[in-house]
């Protein structure tokens, strides 16, 4: 998960205190810079519960620490596919929703998602889509298909995500397959497409995508909706589209780690984060779409009415969530290494 608007990390460290101990605490482990720091202070003031806050960079780091039993935390914020893996491996606690009445604020369509179909183990934190951001003044062609990313006309003018799962998923979708395909022949075709595309690509990026597009370094980029919205705010010539073949819907969720020492405090923390005013403040700070329907009503008009951040899910092309890739990681890594892009990792996003 990469965030759009960041705060200096030392502010986060100040919130955790230096060696501060408390019998009444909750330990939160989150992606770096993925919360408004003031919210942690406000929670402490309102509840008297001290927040011990720490961060990680990628979801796989979180998984390794949980697997090793070396993580002394209560609340975690994994990506959708990691929730699926942790749930299947019995690494999460069921949430007692009698302690989380603010769950009523969450869009039911986003709560009971494929990675947690009963909604017992997680609560959506942020969500979004993946699509194409382009400069509408410079690109005259109709931008409604993944095919444009293979158009020779735009050689050297295309930005792709430096992410095996996302880029392979796009190649699969372009071919009419599921982004979660395990079919060897379909994955081989996706690999061939990416190999043929590579000479057309200007760069493979995660960080720097917004700057590249607002600075007119390229005219076409694969982007997550939150990034696209941020770029469009800075450059009015930019537009965002979800290709007609379909794309990805992603979610990051709050969950409680198995054996959490402060489970009740963790549920109080989750409930606080689902308060409409708190969630709205957090969404504006981070710059990502909130799944909290009541919070959305409190957002600035331009933000809450943005079709980029909040598309009509009943009217957009088909969206699918990425499933846990653990069984085919070696295949993805092999494909990515053959492209010699430099990084063979699952994606981070906004």
Short mmCIF file of C-alpha atoms in Angstrom, two decimals:
data_model
loop_
_atom_site.label_atom_id
_atom_site.label_comp_id
_atom_site.label_asym_id
_atom_site.label_seq_id
_atom_site.Cartn_x
_atom_site.Cartn_y
_atom_site.Cartn_z
CA UNK A 1 0.00 0.00 0.00
CA UNK A 2 1.43 3.29 -0.94
CA UNK A 3 -0.16 6.46 0.27
CA UNK A 4 -0.76 9.70 -1.57
CA UNK A 5 -0.34 12.37 1.05
CA UNK A 6 2.39 11.59 3.57
CA UNK A 7 3.40 12.97 6.94
CA UNK A 8 6.93 12.93 8.27
CA UNK A 9 7.49 9.71 10.10
CA UNK A 10 8.87 11.39 13.19
CA UNK A 11 5.40 12.71 13.95
CA UNK A 12 4.22 9.11 14.13
CA UNK A 13 7.12 8.21 16.39
CA UNK A 14 6.28 11.06 18.70
CA UNK A 15 2.80 9.63 19.12
CA UNK A 16 4.08 6.28 20.28
CA UNK A 17 6.26 7.78 22.97
CA UNK A 18 9.74 6.68 23.90
CA UNK A 19 9.47 3.45 25.79
CA UNK A 20 6.13 4.49 27.26
CA UNK A 21 4.31 1.61 28.93
CA UNK A 22 0.68 1.33 29.90
CA UNK A 23 -1.61 -1.37 31.19
CA UNK A 24 -4.35 0.20 29.12
CA UNK A 25 -3.03 0.15 25.58
CA UNK A 26 -3.58 -1.08 22.05
CA UNK A 27 -0.77 -1.98 19.68
CA UNK A 28 -1.37 -1.01 16.06
CA UNK A 29 0.74 -2.15 13.11
CA UNK A 30 -0.04 -0.34 9.86
CA UNK A 31 1.43 0.62 6.52
CA UNK A 32 3.69 3.63 6.93
CA UNK A 33 1.95 7.02 6.84
CA UNK A 34 -1.48 5.47 6.38
CA UNK A 35 -3.38 7.36 9.08
CA UNK A 36 -3.83 10.94 10.21
CA UNK A 37 -1.49 11.18 13.25
CA UNK A 38 -3.95 13.46 15.05
CA UNK A 39 -6.48 10.63 15.12
CA UNK A 40 -4.19 8.58 17.36
CA UNK A 41 -3.88 11.49 19.78
CA UNK A 42 -7.63 12.04 19.77
CA UNK A 43 -8.30 8.35 20.44
CA UNK A 44 -5.94 8.38 23.41
CA UNK A 45 -7.54 11.52 24.80
CA UNK A 46 -11.09 10.20 24.40
CA UNK A 47 -10.56 6.66 25.69
CA UNK A 48 -7.49 6.81 27.90
CA UNK A 49 -6.07 3.92 25.87
CA UNK A 50 -2.45 4.43 24.87
CA UNK A 51 -1.65 3.65 21.23
CA UNK A 52 1.63 1.91 20.52
CA UNK A 53 1.96 2.54 16.80
CA UNK A 54 4.44 0.94 14.42
CA UNK A 55 4.67 0.67 10.64
CA UNK A 56 5.76 -1.70 7.88
CA UNK A 57 6.37 -1.23 4.18
CA UNK A 58 4.85 -4.26 2.45
CA UNK A 59 2.24 -6.82 3.42
CA UNK A 60 4.66 -9.72 3.03
CA UNK A 61 6.83 -8.30 5.84
CA UNK A 62 3.77 -8.41 8.10
CA UNK A 63 3.06 -12.02 7.17
CA UNK A 64 6.60 -13.20 7.86
CA UNK A 65 6.59 -11.64 11.33
CA UNK A 66 3.21 -13.14 12.19
CA UNK A 67 4.35 -16.54 10.93
CA UNK A 68 7.47 -16.38 13.08
CA UNK A 69 5.44 -15.35 16.12
CA UNK A 70 7.64 -12.29 16.58
CA UNK A 71 4.90 -9.66 16.30
CA UNK A 72 3.56 -8.25 19.57
CA UNK A 73 0.61 -6.25 18.23
CA UNK A 74 -3.19 -6.26 18.36
CA UNK A 75 -4.45 -4.43 15.28
CA UNK A 76 -3.09 -4.94 11.77
CA UNK A 77 -4.05 -3.43 8.40
CA UNK A 78 -3.34 -6.00 5.66
CA UNK A 79 -4.32 -5.97 2.01
CA UNK A 80 -7.27 -8.06 0.84
CA UNK A 81 -5.39 -11.12 -0.38
CA UNK A 82 -3.37 -11.23 2.84
CA UNK A 83 -6.54 -11.18 4.93
CA UNK A 84 -7.58 -14.26 2.96
CA UNK A 85 -4.30 -16.03 3.72
CA UNK A 86 -4.24 -15.08 7.41
CA UNK A 87 -7.87 -16.13 7.83
CA UNK A 88 -7.25 -19.51 6.22
CA UNK A 89 -4.17 -20.07 8.38
CA UNK A 90 -6.06 -19.23 11.59
CA UNK A 91 -3.98 -16.14 12.33
CA UNK A 92 -6.87 -13.75 12.95
CA UNK A 93 -9.37 -13.31 15.77
CA UNK A 94 -13.06 -13.04 15.05
CA UNK A 95 -14.22 -9.51 15.78
CA UNK A 96 -16.93 -9.12 18.42
CA UNK A 97 -19.14 -6.65 16.59
CA UNK A 98 -21.16 -5.95 19.72
CA UNK A 99 -18.09 -3.84 20.58
CA UNK A 100 -18.04 -2.26 17.11
CA UNK A 101 -21.47 -0.65 16.61
CA UNK A 102 -20.06 1.75 14.01
CA UNK A 103 -19.87 -1.17 11.59
CA UNK A 104 -23.30 0.09 10.52
CA UNK A 105 -21.51 2.89 8.66
CA UNK A 106 -19.65 0.54 6.31
CA UNK A 107 -20.86 -0.21 2.79
CA UNK A 108 -22.08 -3.81 3.01
CA UNK A 109 -20.83 -4.53 -0.53
CA UNK A 110 -17.28 -3.81 0.60
CA UNK A 111 -17.50 -5.44 4.01
CA UNK A 112 -18.36 -9.02 3.09
CA UNK A 113 -15.84 -9.37 0.29
CA UNK A 114 -14.43 -12.59 -1.22
CA UNK A 115 -11.35 -12.51 1.02
CA UNK A 116 -13.60 -12.55 4.13
CA UNK A 117 -17.05 -13.57 2.87
CA UNK A 118 -18.75 -13.60 6.28
CA UNK A 119 -17.11 -10.35 7.36
CA UNK A 120 -16.20 -11.84 10.74
CA UNK A 121 -12.46 -11.23 10.64
CA UNK A 122 -11.98 -7.82 9.11
CA UNK A 123 -13.41 -4.37 8.47
CA UNK A 124 -12.65 -2.38 5.29
CA UNK A 125 -10.25 0.51 5.87
CA UNK A 126 -9.74 1.96 2.37
CA UNK A 127 -10.55 0.71 -1.10
CA UNK A 128 -10.19 1.67 -4.72
CA UNK A 129 -9.83 0.59 -8.33
CA UNK A 130 -7.05 0.34 -10.89
CA UNK A 131 -7.27 1.93 -14.32
CA UNK A 132 -5.58 4.17 -16.86
CA UNK A 133 -4.75 7.81 -16.21
CA UNK A 134 -4.01 9.82 -19.35
CA UNK A 135 -3.52 13.35 -20.64
CA UNK A 136 -6.72 14.11 -22.53
CA UNK A 137 -5.15 17.09 -24.34
CA UNK A 138 -2.37 14.99 -25.80
CA UNK A 139 -4.19 11.68 -26.33
CA UNK A 140 -6.98 11.89 -28.88
CA UNK A 141 -7.75 8.19 -29.18
CA UNK A 142 -10.60 6.64 -27.24
CA UNK A 143 -9.12 5.37 -23.99
CA UNK A 144 -11.47 2.58 -23.01
CA UNK A 145 -9.34 -0.54 -23.35
CA UNK A 146 -6.15 -2.09 -21.98
CA UNK A 147 -5.16 -2.43 -25.66
CA UNK A 148 -3.86 1.15 -25.63
CA UNK A 149 -0.93 0.01 -23.49
CA UNK A 150 0.25 -2.08 -26.44
CA UNK A 151 -0.23 0.63 -29.07
CA UNK A 152 3.03 1.35 -30.93
CA UNK A 153 1.90 4.95 -31.31
CA UNK A 154 2.63 5.53 -27.63
CA UNK A 155 6.07 3.95 -27.51
CA UNK A 156 8.14 5.50 -24.71
CA UNK A 157 5.10 7.29 -23.36
CA UNK A 158 3.58 4.59 -21.15
CA UNK A 159 4.04 4.09 -17.41
CA UNK A 160 3.36 0.64 -15.99
CA UNK A 161 3.19 -0.47 -12.36
CA UNK A 162 6.37 -2.07 -11.03
CA UNK A 163 4.27 -4.92 -9.69
CA UNK A 164 4.08 -8.47 -10.92
CA UNK A 165 0.51 -9.10 -9.76
CA UNK A 166 -0.93 -5.93 -11.25
CA UNK A 167 0.93 -6.00 -14.55
CA UNK A 168 0.34 -9.71 -15.15
CA UNK A 169 -3.28 -9.14 -14.14
CA UNK A 170 -3.62 -6.43 -16.81
CA UNK A 171 -2.18 -8.73 -19.47
CA UNK A 172 -4.59 -11.47 -18.41
CA UNK A 173 -7.55 -9.09 -18.49
CA UNK A 174 -6.56 -7.77 -21.92
CA UNK A 175 -6.76 -11.37 -23.15
CA UNK A 176 -10.20 -11.91 -21.65
CA UNK A 177 -9.01 -13.96 -18.67
CA UNK A 178 -9.44 -13.53 -14.95
CA UNK A 179 -6.78 -11.55 -13.10
CA UNK A 180 -6.63 -14.53 -10.75
CA UNK A 181 -6.01 -17.12 -13.45
CA UNK A 182 -3.96 -20.18 -12.46
CA UNK A 183 -4.08 -21.61 -15.97
CA UNK A 184 -0.48 -22.14 -17.24
CA UNK A 185 -1.41 -21.40 -20.85
CA UNK A 186 -3.14 -18.16 -19.91
CA UNK A 187 -0.22 -17.08 -17.74
CA UNK A 188 2.19 -17.89 -20.56
CA UNK A 189 0.18 -15.69 -22.90
CA UNK A 190 0.25 -12.89 -20.30
CA UNK A 191 4.02 -13.23 -20.11
CA UNK A 192 4.36 -13.02 -23.89
CA UNK A 193 2.20 -9.90 -23.95
CA UNK A 194 4.32 -8.19 -21.29
CA UNK A 195 7.53 -9.12 -23.11
CA UNK A 196 6.15 -7.63 -26.33
CA UNK A 197 5.04 -4.52 -24.48
CA UNK A 198 8.29 -3.78 -22.70
CA UNK A 199 9.91 -1.79 -25.57
CA UNK A 200 6.92 0.56 -25.48
CA UNK A 201 7.17 1.30 -21.76
CA UNK A 202 8.86 4.43 -20.50
CA UNK A 203 9.16 3.23 -16.87
CA UNK A 204 7.82 0.75 -14.34
CA UNK A 205 6.97 2.68 -11.19
CA UNK A 206 5.23 2.55 -7.84
CA UNK A 207 6.40 5.73 -6.15
CA UNK A 208 6.71 8.71 -8.44
CA UNK A 209 3.66 7.94 -10.59
CA UNK A 210 1.82 11.11 -9.57
CA UNK A 211 4.85 13.34 -10.11
CA UNK A 212 5.53 11.79 -13.50
CA UNK A 213 2.01 12.42 -14.73
CA UNK A 214 1.57 15.89 -13.27
CA UNK A 215 5.00 16.83 -14.60
CA UNK A 216 4.05 15.64 -18.11
CA UNK A 217 6.88 13.10 -18.23
CA UNK A 218 4.45 10.63 -19.80
CA UNK A 219 0.93 10.82 -21.10
CA UNK A 220 -0.42 7.37 -20.16
CA UNK A 221 -0.08 5.52 -16.85
CA UNK A 222 -1.60 2.56 -15.08
CA UNK A 223 -2.68 3.98 -11.73
CA UNK A 224 -4.70 3.22 -8.65
CA UNK A 225 -7.70 5.49 -8.31
CA UNK A 226 -6.36 7.35 -5.28
CA UNK A 227 -3.16 8.23 -7.10
CA UNK A 228 -5.13 9.24 -10.18
CA UNK A 229 -7.37 11.54 -8.15
CA UNK A 230 -4.32 13.22 -6.60
CA UNK A 231 -2.73 13.69 -10.02
CA UNK A 232 -5.92 15.09 -11.51
CA UNK A 233 -6.15 17.66 -8.72
CA UNK A 234 -2.73 18.95 -9.73
CA UNK A 235 -3.16 18.69 -13.50
CA UNK A 236 -6.58 19.43 -14.98
CA UNK A 237 -5.59 17.84 -18.29
CA UNK A 238 -5.58 14.36 -16.77
CA UNK A 239 -8.44 11.85 -16.95
CA UNK A 240 -9.00 8.39 -15.44
CA UNK A 241 -10.83 5.42 -16.93
CA UNK A 242 -11.53 1.82 -15.96
CA UNK A 243 -11.00 -0.21 -19.16
CA UNK A 244 -13.99 -2.00 -20.65
CA UNK A 245 -12.42 -5.44 -20.24
CA UNK A 246 -12.62 -4.95 -16.49
CA UNK A 247 -10.09 -4.30 -13.78
CA UNK A 248 -9.22 -4.70 -10.15
CA UNK A 249 -10.98 -3.58 -7.01
CA UNK A 250 -8.75 -3.56 -3.96
CA UNK A 251 -9.32 -3.19 -0.24
CA UNK A 252 -7.13 -2.78 2.79
CA UNK A 253 -8.82 -3.87 6.00
CA UNK A 254 -8.43 -3.66 9.77
CA UNK A 255 -8.11 -6.97 11.59
CA UNK A 256 -7.09 -8.33 14.98
CA UNK A 257 -4.18 -10.72 15.20
CA UNK A 258 -4.72 -14.16 16.75
CA UNK A 259 -3.96 -14.13 20.47
CA UNK A 260 -4.07 -10.34 20.72
CA UNK A 261 -3.35 -9.30 24.30
CA UNK A 262 -5.64 -6.29 24.09
CA UNK A 263 -8.53 -7.58 22.01
CA UNK A 264 -11.24 -5.45 23.63
CA UNK A 265 -9.12 -2.32 23.26
CA UNK A 266 -8.49 -3.33 19.66
CA UNK A 267 -12.23 -3.46 19.05
CA UNK A 268 -12.62 -0.04 20.67
CA UNK A 269 -9.93 1.25 18.33
CA UNK A 270 -11.64 -0.25 15.29
CA UNK A 271 -14.97 1.21 16.35
CA UNK A 272 -13.35 4.64 16.76
CA UNK A 273 -11.86 4.43 13.28
CA UNK A 274 -15.35 3.69 11.91
CA UNK A 275 -16.86 6.82 13.46
CA UNK A 276 -18.09 8.96 10.56
CA UNK A 277 -16.18 12.12 11.50
CA UNK A 278 -12.98 10.21 12.24
CA UNK A 279 -13.18 8.21 9.01
CA UNK A 280 -13.84 11.36 6.97
CA UNK A 281 -10.85 13.11 8.51
CA UNK A 282 -8.67 10.09 7.83
CA UNK A 283 -9.84 9.74 4.23
CA UNK A 284 -9.08 13.37 3.45
CA UNK A 285 -5.64 13.07 5.03
CA UNK A 286 -4.64 9.85 3.27
CA UNK A 287 -6.36 10.70 0.00
CA UNK A 288 -7.97 7.29 -0.54
CA UNK A 289 -11.64 6.31 -0.87
CA UNK A 290 -13.37 5.42 2.38
CA UNK A 291 -15.81 2.49 2.60
CA UNK A 292 -17.66 4.43 5.31
CA UNK A 293 -20.93 5.70 3.81
CA UNK A 294 -21.60 8.17 6.60
CA UNK A 295 -18.06 9.53 6.44
CA UNK A 296 -18.36 10.11 2.72
CA UNK A 297 -21.27 12.50 3.36
CA UNK A 298 -18.92 14.68 5.43
CA UNK A 299 -16.18 14.95 2.80
CA UNK A 300 -15.67 18.11 0.72
CA UNK A 301 -18.09 18.16 -2.21
CA UNK A 302 -15.46 17.62 -4.90
CA UNK A 303 -14.06 14.66 -3.03
CA UNK A 304 -17.32 12.90 -2.16
CA UNK A 305 -18.72 13.36 -5.69
CA UNK A 306 -15.57 12.23 -7.49
CA UNK A 307 -16.32 9.40 -9.91
CA UNK A 308 -12.65 8.47 -9.73
CA UNK A 309 -12.72 7.86 -5.99
CA UNK A 310 -16.33 6.72 -5.79
CA UNK A 311 -17.47 5.10 -9.04
CA UNK A 312 -20.95 3.64 -9.28
CA UNK A 313 -20.11 -0.02 -8.71
CA UNK A 314 -23.27 -1.05 -10.54
CA UNK A 315 -22.25 0.77 -13.72
CA UNK A 316 -18.48 0.29 -14.09
CA UNK A 317 -16.86 -2.55 -16.06
CA UNK A 318 -16.50 -5.80 -14.10
CA UNK A 319 -14.13 -5.56 -11.15
CA UNK A 320 -12.46 -8.41 -9.33
CA UNK A 321 -10.43 -8.60 -6.15
CA UNK A 322 -7.05 -10.28 -6.28
CA UNK A 323 -6.92 -13.59 -4.47
CA UNK A 324 -4.09 -14.88 -2.31
CA UNK A 325 -1.28 -15.68 -4.79
CA UNK A 326 0.73 -17.93 -2.49
CA UNK A 327 0.26 -21.04 -4.65
CA UNK A 328 1.58 -19.33 -7.80
CA UNK A 329 4.13 -16.86 -6.43
CA UNK A 330 6.95 -18.79 -8.11
CA UNK A 331 5.17 -18.47 -11.47
CA UNK A 332 4.70 -14.74 -11.04
CA UNK A 333 8.31 -14.31 -9.96
CA UNK A 334 9.51 -16.29 -12.96
CA UNK A 335 7.49 -14.17 -15.38
CA UNK A 336 8.64 -10.94 -13.76
CA UNK A 337 12.30 -11.96 -13.69
CA UNK A 338 12.14 -12.71 -17.42
CA UNK A 339 11.07 -9.13 -18.00
CA UNK A 340 14.21 -8.03 -16.12
CA UNK A 341 12.41 -5.02 -14.71
CA UNK A 342 14.22 -5.26 -11.41
CA UNK A 343 11.63 -6.18 -8.83
CA UNK A 344 9.53 -9.32 -8.45
CA UNK A 345 7.04 -8.34 -5.83
CA UNK A 346 3.34 -8.24 -5.10
CA UNK A 347 2.03 -4.73 -5.32
CA UNK A 348 1.56 -1.87 -2.94
CA UNK A 349 -1.23 0.51 -3.73
CA UNK A 350 -3.65 3.26 -3.15
#
